[in-house]
Short mmCIF file of C-alpha atoms in Angstrom, two decimals:
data_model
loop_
_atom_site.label_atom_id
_atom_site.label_comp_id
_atom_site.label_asym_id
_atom_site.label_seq_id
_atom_site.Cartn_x
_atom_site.Cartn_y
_atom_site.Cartn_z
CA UNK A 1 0.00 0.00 0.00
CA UNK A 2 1.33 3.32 -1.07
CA UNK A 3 -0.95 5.10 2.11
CA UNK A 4 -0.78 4.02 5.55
CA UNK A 5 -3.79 5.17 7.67
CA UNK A 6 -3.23 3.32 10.71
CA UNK A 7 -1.75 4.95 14.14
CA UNK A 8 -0.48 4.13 17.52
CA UNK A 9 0.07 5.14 21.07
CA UNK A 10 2.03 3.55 23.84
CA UNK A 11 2.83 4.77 27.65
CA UNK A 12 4.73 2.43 29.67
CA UNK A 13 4.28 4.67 32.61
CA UNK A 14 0.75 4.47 33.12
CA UNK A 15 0.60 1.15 31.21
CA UNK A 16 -1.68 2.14 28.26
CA UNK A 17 -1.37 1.14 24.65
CA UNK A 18 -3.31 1.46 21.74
CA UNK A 19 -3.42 0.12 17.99
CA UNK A 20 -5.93 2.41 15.80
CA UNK A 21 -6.59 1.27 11.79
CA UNK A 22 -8.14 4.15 9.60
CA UNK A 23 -10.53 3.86 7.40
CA UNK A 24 -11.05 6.15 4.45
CA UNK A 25 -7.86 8.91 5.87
CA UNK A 26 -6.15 9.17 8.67
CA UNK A 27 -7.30 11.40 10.54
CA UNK A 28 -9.55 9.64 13.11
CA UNK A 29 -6.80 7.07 14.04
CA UNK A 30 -4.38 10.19 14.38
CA UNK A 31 -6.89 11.59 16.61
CA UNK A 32 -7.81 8.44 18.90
CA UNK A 33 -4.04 8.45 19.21
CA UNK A 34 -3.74 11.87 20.61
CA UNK A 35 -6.84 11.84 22.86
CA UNK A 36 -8.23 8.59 23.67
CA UNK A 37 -5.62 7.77 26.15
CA UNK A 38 -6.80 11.50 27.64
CA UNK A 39 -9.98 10.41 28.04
CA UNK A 40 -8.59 6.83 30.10
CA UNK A 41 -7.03 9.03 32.50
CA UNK A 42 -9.67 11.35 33.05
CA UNK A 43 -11.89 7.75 33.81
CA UNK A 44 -10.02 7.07 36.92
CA UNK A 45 -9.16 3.70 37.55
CA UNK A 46 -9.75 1.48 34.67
CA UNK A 47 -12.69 -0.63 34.47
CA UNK A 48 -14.50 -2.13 31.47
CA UNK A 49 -17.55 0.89 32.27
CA UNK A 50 -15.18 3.65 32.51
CA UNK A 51 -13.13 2.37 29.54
CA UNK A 52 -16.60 2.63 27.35
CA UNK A 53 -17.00 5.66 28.47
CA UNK A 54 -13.50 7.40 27.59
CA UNK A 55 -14.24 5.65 24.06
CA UNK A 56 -17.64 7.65 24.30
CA UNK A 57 -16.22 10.76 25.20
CA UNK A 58 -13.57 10.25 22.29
CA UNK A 59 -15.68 9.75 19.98
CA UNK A 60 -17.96 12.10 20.53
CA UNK A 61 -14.82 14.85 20.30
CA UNK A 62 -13.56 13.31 17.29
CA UNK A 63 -17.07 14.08 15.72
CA UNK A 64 -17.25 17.43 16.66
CA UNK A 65 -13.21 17.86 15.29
CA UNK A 66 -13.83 15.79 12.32
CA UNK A 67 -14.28 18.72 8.95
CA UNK A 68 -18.20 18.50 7.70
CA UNK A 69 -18.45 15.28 5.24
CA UNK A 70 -15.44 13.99 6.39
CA UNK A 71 -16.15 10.07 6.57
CA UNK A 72 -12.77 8.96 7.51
CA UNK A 73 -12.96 6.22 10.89
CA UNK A 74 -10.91 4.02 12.59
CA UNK A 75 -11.48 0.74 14.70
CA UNK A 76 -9.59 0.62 17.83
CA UNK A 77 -7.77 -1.53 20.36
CA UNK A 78 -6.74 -0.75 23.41
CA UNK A 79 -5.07 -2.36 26.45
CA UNK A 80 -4.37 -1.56 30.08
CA UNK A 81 -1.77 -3.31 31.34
CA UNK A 82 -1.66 -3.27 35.89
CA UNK A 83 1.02 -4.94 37.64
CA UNK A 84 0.61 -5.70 41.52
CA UNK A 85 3.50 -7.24 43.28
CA UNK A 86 3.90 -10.43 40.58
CA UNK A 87 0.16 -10.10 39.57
CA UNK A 88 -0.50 -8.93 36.11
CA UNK A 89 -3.72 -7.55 34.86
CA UNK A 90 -4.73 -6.93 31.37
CA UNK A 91 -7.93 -4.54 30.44
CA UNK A 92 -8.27 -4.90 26.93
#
């Protein structure tokens, strides 16, 4: 492919990744890469309700950002990674 539409975001300090594949541009993967993370940390501790709604709240500003008829999209995965002692935990 000549275009790559896809984007990522990674913070081993608070243990959040995320993969993000565009659809139609790039500019909604861009965008969950800059802000959905923002909208983890603003959920307090990570559960699977307050994880739908950061991708709520994400979504919601990547509509308003997004330029009138602009169709471009993106799926997203995202993982929360906890260590306790030599527990592990994995939101995803």
């Amino acid at each position: 492919r000549n275009d790559f539409e896809d984007a990522h975001f990674l913070d081993v300090a608070t243990g959040v990744c995320g993969v993000f594949d565009g659809h139609l541009g790039d500019e909604a993967a861009a965008f969950c890469a800059e802000r959905l993370h923002l909208h983890v940390a603003c959920q307090g501790e990570p559960t699977p309700e307050s994880l739908a709604a950061a991708f709520l709240a994400c979504d919601r500003e990547l509509e308003a950002a997004l330029p009138a008829g602009c169709e471009a999209g993106s799926t997203a995965t995202l993982a929360v990674v906890r260590q306790s002692g030599e527990d592990i935990r994995v939101l995803v």
